[in-house]
Short mmCIF file of C-alpha atoms and ligand atoms in Angstrom, two decimals:
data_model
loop_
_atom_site.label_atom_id
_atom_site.label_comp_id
_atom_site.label_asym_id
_atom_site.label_seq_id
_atom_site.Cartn_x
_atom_site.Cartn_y
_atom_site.Cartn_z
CA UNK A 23 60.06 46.32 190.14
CA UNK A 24 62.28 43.55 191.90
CA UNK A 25 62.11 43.10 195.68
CA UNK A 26 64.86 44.54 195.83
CA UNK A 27 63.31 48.64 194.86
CA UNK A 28 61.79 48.04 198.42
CA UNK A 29 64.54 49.12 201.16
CA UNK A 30 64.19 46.94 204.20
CA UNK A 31 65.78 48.83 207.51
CA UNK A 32 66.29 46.63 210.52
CA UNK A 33 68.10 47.11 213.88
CA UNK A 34 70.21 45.19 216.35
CA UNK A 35 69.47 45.83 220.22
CA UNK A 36 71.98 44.27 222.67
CA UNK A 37 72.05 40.83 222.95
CA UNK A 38 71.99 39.18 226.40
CA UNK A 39 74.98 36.64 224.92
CA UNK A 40 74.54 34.43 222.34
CA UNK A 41 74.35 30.19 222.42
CA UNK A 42 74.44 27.62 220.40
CA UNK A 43 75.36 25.81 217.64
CA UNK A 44 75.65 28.49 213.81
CA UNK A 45 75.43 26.43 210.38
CA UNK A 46 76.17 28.55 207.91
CA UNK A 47 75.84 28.37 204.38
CA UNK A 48 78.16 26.84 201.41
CA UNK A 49 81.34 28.74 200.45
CA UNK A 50 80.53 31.52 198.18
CA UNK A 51 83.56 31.52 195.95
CA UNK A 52 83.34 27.22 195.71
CA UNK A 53 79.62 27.63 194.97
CA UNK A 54 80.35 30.03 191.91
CA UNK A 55 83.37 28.41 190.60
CA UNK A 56 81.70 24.82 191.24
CA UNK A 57 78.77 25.93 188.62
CA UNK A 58 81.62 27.44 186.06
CA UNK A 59 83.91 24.68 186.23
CA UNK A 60 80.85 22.20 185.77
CA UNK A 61 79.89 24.16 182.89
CA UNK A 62 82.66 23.63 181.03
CA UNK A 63 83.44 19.73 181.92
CA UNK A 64 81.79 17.20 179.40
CA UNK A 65 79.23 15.05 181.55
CA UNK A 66 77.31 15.38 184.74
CA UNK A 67 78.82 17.51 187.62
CA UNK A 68 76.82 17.33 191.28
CA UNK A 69 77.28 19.81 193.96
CA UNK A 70 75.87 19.57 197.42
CA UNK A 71 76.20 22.31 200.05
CA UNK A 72 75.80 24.91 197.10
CA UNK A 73 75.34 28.49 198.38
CA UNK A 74 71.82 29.14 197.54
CA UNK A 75 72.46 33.08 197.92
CA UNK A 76 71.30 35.85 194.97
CA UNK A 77 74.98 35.71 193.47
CA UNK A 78 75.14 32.25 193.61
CA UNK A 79 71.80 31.75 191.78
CA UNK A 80 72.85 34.46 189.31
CA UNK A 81 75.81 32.59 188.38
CA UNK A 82 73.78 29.30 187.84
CA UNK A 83 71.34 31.11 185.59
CA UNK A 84 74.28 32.77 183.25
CA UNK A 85 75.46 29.00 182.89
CA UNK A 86 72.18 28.49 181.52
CA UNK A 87 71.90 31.16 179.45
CA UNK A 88 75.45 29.82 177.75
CA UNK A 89 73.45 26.71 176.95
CA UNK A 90 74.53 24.40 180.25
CA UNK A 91 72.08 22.66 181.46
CA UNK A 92 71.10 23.02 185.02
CA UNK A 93 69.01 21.55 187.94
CA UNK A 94 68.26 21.21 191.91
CA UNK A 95 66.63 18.49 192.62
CA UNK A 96 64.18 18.65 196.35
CA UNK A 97 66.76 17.46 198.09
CA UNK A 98 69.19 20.42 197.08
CA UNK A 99 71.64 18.51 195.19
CA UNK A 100 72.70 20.65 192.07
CA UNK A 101 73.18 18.62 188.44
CA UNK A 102 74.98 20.69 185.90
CA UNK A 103 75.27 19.23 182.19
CA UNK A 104 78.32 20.91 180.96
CA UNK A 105 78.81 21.92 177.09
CA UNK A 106 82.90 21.23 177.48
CA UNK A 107 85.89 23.88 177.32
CA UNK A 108 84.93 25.82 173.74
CA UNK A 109 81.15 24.83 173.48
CA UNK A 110 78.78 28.13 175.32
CA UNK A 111 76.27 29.36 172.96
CA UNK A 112 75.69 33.21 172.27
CA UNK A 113 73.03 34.14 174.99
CA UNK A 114 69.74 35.58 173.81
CA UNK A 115 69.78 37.81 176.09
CA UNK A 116 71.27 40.27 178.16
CA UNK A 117 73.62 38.77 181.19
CA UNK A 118 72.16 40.34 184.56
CA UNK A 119 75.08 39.23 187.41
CA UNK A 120 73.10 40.96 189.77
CA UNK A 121 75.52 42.26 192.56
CA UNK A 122 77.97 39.50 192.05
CA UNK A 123 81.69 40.84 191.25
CA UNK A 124 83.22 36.99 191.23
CA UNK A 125 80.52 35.96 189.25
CA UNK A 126 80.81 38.00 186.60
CA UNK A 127 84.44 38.43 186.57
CA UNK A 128 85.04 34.94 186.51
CA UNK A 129 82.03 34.05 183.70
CA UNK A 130 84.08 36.75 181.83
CA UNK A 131 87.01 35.05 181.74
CA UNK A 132 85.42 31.56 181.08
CA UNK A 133 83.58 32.91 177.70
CA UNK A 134 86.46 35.11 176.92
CA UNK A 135 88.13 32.58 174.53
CA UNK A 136 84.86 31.12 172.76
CA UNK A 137 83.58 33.53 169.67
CA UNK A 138 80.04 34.35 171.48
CA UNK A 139 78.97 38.17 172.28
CA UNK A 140 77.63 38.35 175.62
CA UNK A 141 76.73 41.58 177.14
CA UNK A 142 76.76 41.77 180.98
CA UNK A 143 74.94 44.14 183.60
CA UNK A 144 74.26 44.29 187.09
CA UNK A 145 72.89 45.77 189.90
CA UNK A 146 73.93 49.43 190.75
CA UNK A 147 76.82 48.60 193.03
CA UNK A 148 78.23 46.04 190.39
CA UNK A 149 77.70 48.45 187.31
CA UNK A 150 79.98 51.06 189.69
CA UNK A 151 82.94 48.55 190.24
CA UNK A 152 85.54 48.43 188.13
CA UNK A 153 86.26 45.90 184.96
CA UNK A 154 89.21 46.95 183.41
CA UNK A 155 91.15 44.61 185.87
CA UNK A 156 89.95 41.82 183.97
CA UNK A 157 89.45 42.84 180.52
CA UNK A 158 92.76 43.88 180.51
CA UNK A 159 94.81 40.84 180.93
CA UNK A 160 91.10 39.30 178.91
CA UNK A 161 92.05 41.58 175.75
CA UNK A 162 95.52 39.84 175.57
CA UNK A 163 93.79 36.30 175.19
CA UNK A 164 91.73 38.28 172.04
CA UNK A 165 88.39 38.88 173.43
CA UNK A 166 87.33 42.22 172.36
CA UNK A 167 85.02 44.70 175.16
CA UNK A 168 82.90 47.78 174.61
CA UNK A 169 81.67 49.16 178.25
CA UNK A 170 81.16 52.09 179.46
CA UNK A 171 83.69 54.60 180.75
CA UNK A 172 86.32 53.02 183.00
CA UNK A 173 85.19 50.01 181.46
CA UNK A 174 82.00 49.74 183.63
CA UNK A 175 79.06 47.36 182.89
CA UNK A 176 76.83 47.13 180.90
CA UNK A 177 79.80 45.77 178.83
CA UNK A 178 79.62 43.92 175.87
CA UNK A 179 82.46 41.27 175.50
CA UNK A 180 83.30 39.31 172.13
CA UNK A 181 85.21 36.45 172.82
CA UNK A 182 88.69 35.31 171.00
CA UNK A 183 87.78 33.19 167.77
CA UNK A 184 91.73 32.30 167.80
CA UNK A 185 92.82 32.27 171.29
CA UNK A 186 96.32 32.90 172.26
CA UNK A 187 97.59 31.93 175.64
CA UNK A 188 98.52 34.79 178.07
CA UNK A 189 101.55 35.87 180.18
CA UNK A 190 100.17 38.52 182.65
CA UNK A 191 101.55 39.96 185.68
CA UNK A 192 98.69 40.93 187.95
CA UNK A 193 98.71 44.71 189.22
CA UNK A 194 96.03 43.97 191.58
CA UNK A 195 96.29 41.19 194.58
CA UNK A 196 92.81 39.88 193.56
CA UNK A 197 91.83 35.58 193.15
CA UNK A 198 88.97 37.09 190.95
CA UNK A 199 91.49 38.83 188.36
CA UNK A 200 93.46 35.05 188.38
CA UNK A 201 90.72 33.28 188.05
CA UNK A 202 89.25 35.02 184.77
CA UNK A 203 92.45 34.53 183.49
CA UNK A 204 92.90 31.00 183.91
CA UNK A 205 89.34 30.09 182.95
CA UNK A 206 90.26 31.90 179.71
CA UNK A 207 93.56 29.93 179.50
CA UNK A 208 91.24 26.98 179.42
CA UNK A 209 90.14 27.02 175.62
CA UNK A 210 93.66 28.57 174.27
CA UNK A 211 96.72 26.65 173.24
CA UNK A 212 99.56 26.19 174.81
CA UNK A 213 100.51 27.59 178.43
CA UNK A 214 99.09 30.58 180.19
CA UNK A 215 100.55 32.05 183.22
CA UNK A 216 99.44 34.11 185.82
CA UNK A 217 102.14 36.08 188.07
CA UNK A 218 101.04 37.70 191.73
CA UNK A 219 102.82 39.33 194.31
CA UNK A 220 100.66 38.25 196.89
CA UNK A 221 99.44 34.46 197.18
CA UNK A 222 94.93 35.13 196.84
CA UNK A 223 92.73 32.41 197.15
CA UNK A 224 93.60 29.58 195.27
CA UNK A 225 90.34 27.67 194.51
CA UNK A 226 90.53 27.85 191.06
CA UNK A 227 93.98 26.05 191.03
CA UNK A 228 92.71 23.43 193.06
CA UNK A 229 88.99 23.11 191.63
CA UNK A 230 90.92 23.11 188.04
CA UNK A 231 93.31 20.21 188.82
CA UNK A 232 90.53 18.26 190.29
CA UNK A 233 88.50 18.79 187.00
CA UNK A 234 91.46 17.46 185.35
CA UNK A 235 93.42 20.27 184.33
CA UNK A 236 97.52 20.32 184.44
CA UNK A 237 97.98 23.70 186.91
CA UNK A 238 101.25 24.70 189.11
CA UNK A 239 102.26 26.96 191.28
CA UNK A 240 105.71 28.31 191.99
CA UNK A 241 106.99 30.77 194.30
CA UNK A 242 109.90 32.57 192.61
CA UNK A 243 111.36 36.02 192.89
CA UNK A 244 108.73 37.54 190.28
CA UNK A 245 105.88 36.20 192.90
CA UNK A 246 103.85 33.60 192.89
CA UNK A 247 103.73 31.74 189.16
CA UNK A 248 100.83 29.77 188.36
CA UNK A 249 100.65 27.95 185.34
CA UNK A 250 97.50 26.58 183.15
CA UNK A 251 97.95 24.25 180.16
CA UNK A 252 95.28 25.24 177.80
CA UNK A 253 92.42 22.75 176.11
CA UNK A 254 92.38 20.21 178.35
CA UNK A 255 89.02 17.82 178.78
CA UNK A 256 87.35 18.37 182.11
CA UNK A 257 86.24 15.79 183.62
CA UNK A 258 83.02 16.04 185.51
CA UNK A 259 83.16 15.94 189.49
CA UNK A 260 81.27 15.49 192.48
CA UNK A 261 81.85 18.02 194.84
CA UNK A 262 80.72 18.83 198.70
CA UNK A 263 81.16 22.32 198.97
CA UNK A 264 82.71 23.54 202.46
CA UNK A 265 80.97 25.81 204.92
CA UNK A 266 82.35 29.80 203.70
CA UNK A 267 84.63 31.30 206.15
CA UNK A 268 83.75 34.62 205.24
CA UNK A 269 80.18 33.89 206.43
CA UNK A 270 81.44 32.41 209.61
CA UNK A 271 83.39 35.42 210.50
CA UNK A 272 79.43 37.02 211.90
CA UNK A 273 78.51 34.46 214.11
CA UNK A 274 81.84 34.07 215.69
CA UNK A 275 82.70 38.00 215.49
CA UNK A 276 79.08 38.50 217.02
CA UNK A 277 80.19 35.83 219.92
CA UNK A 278 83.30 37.21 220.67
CA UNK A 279 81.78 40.65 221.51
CA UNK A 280 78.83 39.89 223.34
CA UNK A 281 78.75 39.44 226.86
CA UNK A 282 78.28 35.82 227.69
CA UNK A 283 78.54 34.29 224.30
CA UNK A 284 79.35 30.38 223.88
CA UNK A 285 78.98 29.66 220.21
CA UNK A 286 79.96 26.79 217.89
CA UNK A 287 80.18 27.21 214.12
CA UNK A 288 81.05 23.45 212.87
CA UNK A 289 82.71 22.04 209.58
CA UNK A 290 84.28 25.68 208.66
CA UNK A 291 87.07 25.43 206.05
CA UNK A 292 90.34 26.63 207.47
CA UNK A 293 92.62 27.08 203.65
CA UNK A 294 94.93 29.19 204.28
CA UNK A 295 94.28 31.33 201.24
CA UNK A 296 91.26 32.72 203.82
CA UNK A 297 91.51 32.05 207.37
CA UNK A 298 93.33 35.17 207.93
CA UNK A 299 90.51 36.59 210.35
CA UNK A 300 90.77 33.75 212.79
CA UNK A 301 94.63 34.20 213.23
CA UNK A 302 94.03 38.00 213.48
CA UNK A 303 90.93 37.50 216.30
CA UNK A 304 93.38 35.44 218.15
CA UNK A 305 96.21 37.52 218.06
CA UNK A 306 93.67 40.36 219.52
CA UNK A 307 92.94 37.84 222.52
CA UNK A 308 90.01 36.01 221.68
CA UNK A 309 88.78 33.21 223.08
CA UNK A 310 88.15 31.50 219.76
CA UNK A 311 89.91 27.35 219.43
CA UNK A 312 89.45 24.92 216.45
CA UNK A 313 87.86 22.16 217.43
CA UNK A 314 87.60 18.93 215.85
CA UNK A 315 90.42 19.16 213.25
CA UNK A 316 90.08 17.47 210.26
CA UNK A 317 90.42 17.07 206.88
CA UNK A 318 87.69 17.49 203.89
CA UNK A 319 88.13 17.48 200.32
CA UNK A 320 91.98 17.87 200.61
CA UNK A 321 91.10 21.30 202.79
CA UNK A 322 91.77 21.66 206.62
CA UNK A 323 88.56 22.04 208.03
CA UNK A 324 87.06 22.36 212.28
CA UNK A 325 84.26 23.49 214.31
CA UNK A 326 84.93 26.64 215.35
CA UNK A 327 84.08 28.02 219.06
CA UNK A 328 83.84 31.16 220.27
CA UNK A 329 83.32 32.79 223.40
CA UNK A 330 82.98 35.99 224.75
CA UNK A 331 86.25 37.83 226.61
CA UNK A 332 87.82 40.96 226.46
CA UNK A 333 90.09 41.67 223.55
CA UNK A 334 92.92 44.41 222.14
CA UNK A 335 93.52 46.05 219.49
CA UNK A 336 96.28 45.32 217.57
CA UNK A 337 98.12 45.89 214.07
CA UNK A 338 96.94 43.67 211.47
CA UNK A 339 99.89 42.83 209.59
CA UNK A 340 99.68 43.70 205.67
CA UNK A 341 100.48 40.64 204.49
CA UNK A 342 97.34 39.16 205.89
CA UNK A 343 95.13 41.23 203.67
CA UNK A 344 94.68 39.19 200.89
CA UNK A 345 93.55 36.07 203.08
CA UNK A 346 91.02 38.32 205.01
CA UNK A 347 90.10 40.93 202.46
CA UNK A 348 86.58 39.72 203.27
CA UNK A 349 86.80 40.35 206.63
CA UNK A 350 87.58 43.63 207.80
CA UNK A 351 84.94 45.54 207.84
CA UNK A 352 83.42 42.56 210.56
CA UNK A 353 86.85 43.61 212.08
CA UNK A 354 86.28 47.10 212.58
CA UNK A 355 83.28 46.27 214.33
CA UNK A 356 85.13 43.99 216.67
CA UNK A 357 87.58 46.34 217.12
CA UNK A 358 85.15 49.30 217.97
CA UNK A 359 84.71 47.11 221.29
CA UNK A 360 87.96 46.51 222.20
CA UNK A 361 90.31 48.14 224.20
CA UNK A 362 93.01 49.92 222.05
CA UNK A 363 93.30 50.41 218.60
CA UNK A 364 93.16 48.63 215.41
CA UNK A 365 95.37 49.72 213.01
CA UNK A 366 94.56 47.78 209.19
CA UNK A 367 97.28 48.66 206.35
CA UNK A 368 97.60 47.90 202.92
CA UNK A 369 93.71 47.28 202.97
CA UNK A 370 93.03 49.86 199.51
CA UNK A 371 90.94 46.91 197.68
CA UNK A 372 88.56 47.27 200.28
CA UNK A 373 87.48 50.24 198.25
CA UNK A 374 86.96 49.01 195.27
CA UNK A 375 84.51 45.82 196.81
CA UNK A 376 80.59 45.78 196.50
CA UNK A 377 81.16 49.29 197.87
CA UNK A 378 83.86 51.32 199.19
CA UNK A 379 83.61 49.54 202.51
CA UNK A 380 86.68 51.80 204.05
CA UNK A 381 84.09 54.82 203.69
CA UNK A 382 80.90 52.82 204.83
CA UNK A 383 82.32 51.25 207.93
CA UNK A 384 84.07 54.35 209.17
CA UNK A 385 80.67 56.68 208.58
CA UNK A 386 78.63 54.35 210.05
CA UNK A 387 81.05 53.48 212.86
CA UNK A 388 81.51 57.24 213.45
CA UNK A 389 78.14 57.68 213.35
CA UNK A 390 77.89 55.07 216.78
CA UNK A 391 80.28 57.04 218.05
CA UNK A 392 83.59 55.36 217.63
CA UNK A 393 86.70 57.09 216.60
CA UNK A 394 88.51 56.32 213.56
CA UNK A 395 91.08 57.67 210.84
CA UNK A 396 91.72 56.76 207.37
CA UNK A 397 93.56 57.63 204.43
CA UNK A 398 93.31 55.87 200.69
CA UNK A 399 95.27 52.29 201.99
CA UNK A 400 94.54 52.10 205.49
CA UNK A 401 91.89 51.91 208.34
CA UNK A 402 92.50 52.74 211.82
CA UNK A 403 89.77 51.72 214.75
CA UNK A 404 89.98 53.38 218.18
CA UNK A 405 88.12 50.79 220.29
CA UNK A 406 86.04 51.66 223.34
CA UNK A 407 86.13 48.45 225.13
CA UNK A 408 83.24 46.10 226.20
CA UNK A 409 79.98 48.31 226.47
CA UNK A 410 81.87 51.27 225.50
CA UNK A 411 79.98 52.03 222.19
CA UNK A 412 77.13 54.06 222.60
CA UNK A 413 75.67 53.03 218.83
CA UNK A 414 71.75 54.81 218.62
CA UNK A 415 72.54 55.52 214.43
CA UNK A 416 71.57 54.29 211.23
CA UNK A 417 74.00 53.23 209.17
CA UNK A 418 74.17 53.09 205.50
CA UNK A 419 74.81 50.07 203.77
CA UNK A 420 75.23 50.81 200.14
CA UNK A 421 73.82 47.56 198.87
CA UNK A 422 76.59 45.90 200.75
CA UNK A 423 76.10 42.36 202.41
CA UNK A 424 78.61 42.20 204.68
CA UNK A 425 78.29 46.35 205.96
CA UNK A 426 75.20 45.46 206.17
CA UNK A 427 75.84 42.10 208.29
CA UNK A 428 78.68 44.18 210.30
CA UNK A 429 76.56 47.16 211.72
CA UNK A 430 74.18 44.54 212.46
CA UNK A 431 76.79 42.44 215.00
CA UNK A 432 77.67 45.83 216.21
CA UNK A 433 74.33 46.03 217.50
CA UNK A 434 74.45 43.45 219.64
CA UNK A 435 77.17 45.18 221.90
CA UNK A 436 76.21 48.19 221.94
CA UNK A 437 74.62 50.64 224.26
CA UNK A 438 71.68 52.04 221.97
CA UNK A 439 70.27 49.71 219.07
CA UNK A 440 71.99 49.54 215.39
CA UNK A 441 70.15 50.35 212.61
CA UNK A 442 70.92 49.63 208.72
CA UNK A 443 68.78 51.11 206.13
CA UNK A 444 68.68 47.86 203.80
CA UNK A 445 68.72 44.39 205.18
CA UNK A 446 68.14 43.46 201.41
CA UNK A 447 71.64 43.01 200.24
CA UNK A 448 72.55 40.30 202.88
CA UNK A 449 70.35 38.12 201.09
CA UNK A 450 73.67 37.63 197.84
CA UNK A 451 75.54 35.47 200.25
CA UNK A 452 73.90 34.59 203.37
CA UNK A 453 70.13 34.28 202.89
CA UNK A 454 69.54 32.66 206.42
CA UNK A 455 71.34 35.16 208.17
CA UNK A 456 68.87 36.63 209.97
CA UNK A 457 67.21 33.42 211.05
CA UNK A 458 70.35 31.79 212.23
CA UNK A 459 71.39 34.94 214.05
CA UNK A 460 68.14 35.17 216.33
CA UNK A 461 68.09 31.73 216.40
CA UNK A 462 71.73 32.16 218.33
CA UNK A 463 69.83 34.92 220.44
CA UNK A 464 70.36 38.07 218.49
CA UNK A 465 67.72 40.84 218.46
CA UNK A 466 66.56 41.73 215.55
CA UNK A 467 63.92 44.52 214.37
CA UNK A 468 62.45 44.94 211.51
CA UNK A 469 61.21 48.66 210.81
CA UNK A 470 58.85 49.50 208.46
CA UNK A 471 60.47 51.50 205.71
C1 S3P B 24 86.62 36.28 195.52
C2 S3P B 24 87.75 37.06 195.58
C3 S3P B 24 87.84 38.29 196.38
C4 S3P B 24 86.68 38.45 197.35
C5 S3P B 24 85.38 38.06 196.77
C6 S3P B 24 85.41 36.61 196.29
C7 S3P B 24 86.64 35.06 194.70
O1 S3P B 24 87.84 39.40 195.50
O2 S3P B 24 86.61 39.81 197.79
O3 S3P B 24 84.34 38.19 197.73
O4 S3P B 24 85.77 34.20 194.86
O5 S3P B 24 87.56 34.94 193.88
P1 S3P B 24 89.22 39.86 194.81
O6 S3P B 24 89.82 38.67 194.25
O7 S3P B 24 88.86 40.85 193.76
O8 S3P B 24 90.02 40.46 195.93
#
């Protein structure tokens, strides 16, 4: 039985404002891609500011099992002995990703060109999500799958023995779909290129060209062209990685609707690729300003600060979705509390995340007693201003960290306390979330299950 078997409810009563200063954890997408990248450089990589979440950890011990070698030393500084582009072993055993999509979509795509089986599972959300989007484009490369129907994990995966590089036009605006595909670019000849509509986070291009690799980027009529040249050597780096965004969105989301907030979330990496939320809570009125501006491993970066006022709804434009796909469903809280509605289009990947988090946050958010509509590609919120939610439900959270997180911020407003059947799930990306939180002034519950 894993810790996990155990549900953990908790609930949110109002908050009386919250203060202070919110350090939150290492960039979830850097952290993964900063082990995989490391694993397939020649040498010693070191990472500090690794996200020491579930996923995270997951992804470090797959590395292992395809024969990197891997350490933390006390004071949390991550080694990783790389094998080089071509060199993972077969794993003995099965791959367990846990509830990590990027993880195993991207360690996918990284052993998809090396001639190693590796079969790969997960937890029950992951095993529901779908696969096909990357063994797909994986199968052009050579690798071979067997899953289950619609491609779902377990999956076993045979990698290419003679690689060919890959022209593939993504169907789906997602950085984890790009990524596998470049990773799998790495160990085939010649160039592979990756075409997308919509511009995703892009840091895989730039953690590939600081490894060494030769990657562009061109925006031309087809979309945006990226372009890997295959076998290169990687070249071991040390890398700080930034402070997530996505994790950042709760403590200033939670500041911004609760009466009397003044909260500062420092050294919070403002890429373009993902600061869509920030741009979309200012646009609804919030008093949120950068602070600090600066520059950090070649990314914008500032201290963000939050405080509480009244806000509007507003419509998010579509084109924004990709660099906030994160995000919305800490949106829809915020947007429960303010006055108007929210209307969020072209948002139909949110369905297909670590669950369909259209359908979580508008039963739970229902079940507070807010208003909303839907339909398969959009999410509408009818706010009821400051103090207007009445809340007194339980929400379900579908082993989802960030519904999870969400109804818990909502609780904090709200005029009857929040409650979330499992606090468990939190624990993939932001394992000091609850500390942190009460720390700011949150109030937090535990409940005996
Ligand atoms: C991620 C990409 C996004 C995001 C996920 C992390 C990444 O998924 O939802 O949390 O690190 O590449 P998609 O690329 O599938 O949209």
């Amino acid at each position: 039985m894993s810790a996990h078997d155990v549900q953990r409810p908790m609930s949110s009563h109002k908050a009386a404002g919250l203060k202070g200063e919110a350090l939150v954890p290492g960039d979830k997408s850097v952290s993964h891609r900063s082990l995989i990248l490391g694993a397939m450089a020649v040498g010693e990589t070191r990472v500090t500011g690794l996200l020491e979440g579930e996923d995270v950890l997951g992804t470090a011990q797959a590395m292992r099992a395809l024969g990197a070698d891997i350490t933390r030393s006390e004071d949390g500084m991550w080694s990783i002995h790389g094998v080089g582009i071509g060199g993972f072993r077969e794993p003995d055993d099965v791959v367990d990703c846990g509830n990590a999509g990027t993880g195993v979509r991207l360690i996918m795509g990284a052993a998809a060109t090396t001639p190693i089986s590796v079969t790969f599972t997960g937890d029950a959300s992951l095993r529901k999500r779908p696969m096909g989007r990357v063994s797909d484009p994986l199968a052009l490369f050579g690798a071979e799958f067997n899953g289950r129907s619609g491609g779902r994990l377990p999956l076993t995966m045979t990698g290419a023995s003679n690689p060919v590089p890959v022209r593939y036009v993504s169907p789906v605006p997602s950085a984890q779909v790009k990524s596998a595909v470049l990773l799998a670019g790495l160990n085939a000849p010649g160039e592979t290129v990756l075409i997308e509509a919509e511009a995703t986070r892009d840091h895989s291009e730039r953690m590939l060209r600081g490894f060494g690799a030769t990657v562009s980027t061109e925006l031309t009529g087809e979309g945006h062209v990226i372009t890997l040249t295959g076998q290169p050597e990687l070249r071991p780096q040390t890398i700080a990685v930034p402070r997530d965004p996505s994790s950042a969105a709760f403590p200033v989301v939670a500041a911004l609707l609760s009466e009397g907030s003044d909260v500062i979330v420092p050294g919070i990496g403002l890429n373009p690729t993902r600061a869509g939320l920030f741009q979309t809570l200012k646009d609804m009125g919030a008093d949120l300003t950068y602070e600090n501006m600066r520059e950090e491993g070649g990314e914008p970066v500032a201290d963000l600060h939050a405080r509480f006022g009244p806000l509007k709804g507003i419509e998010v434009p579509p084109e924004r979705a990709a660099s906030m796909i994160d995000e919305y469903p800490i949106l829809s809280v915020l947007a429960a509390t303010a006055e108007g509605t929210t209307i969020m289009r072209g948002v139909k990947e949110l369905r297909v995340k670590e669950s369909d988090r259209i359908d979580a946050m508008a039963r739970g958010l229902e079940a507070c007693g807010v208003q909303i509509e839907e339909d398969e590609d959009t999410f509408i919120v009818h706010g009821r201003g400051a103090d207007g939610v009445p809340g007194g439900a339980t929400c379900a959270t579908h082993l989802d960290h960030r519904i999870a997180m969400s109804f818990l911020c909502l609780g904090m407003a709200s005029q009857k306390p929040v409650t979330i059947d499992d606090a468990n799930a939190i624990l993939t990306s932001f394992p000091i979330f609850e500390d942190l939180m009460t720390g700011l002034g949150a109030k937090f519950q535990r409940i005996p299950a």
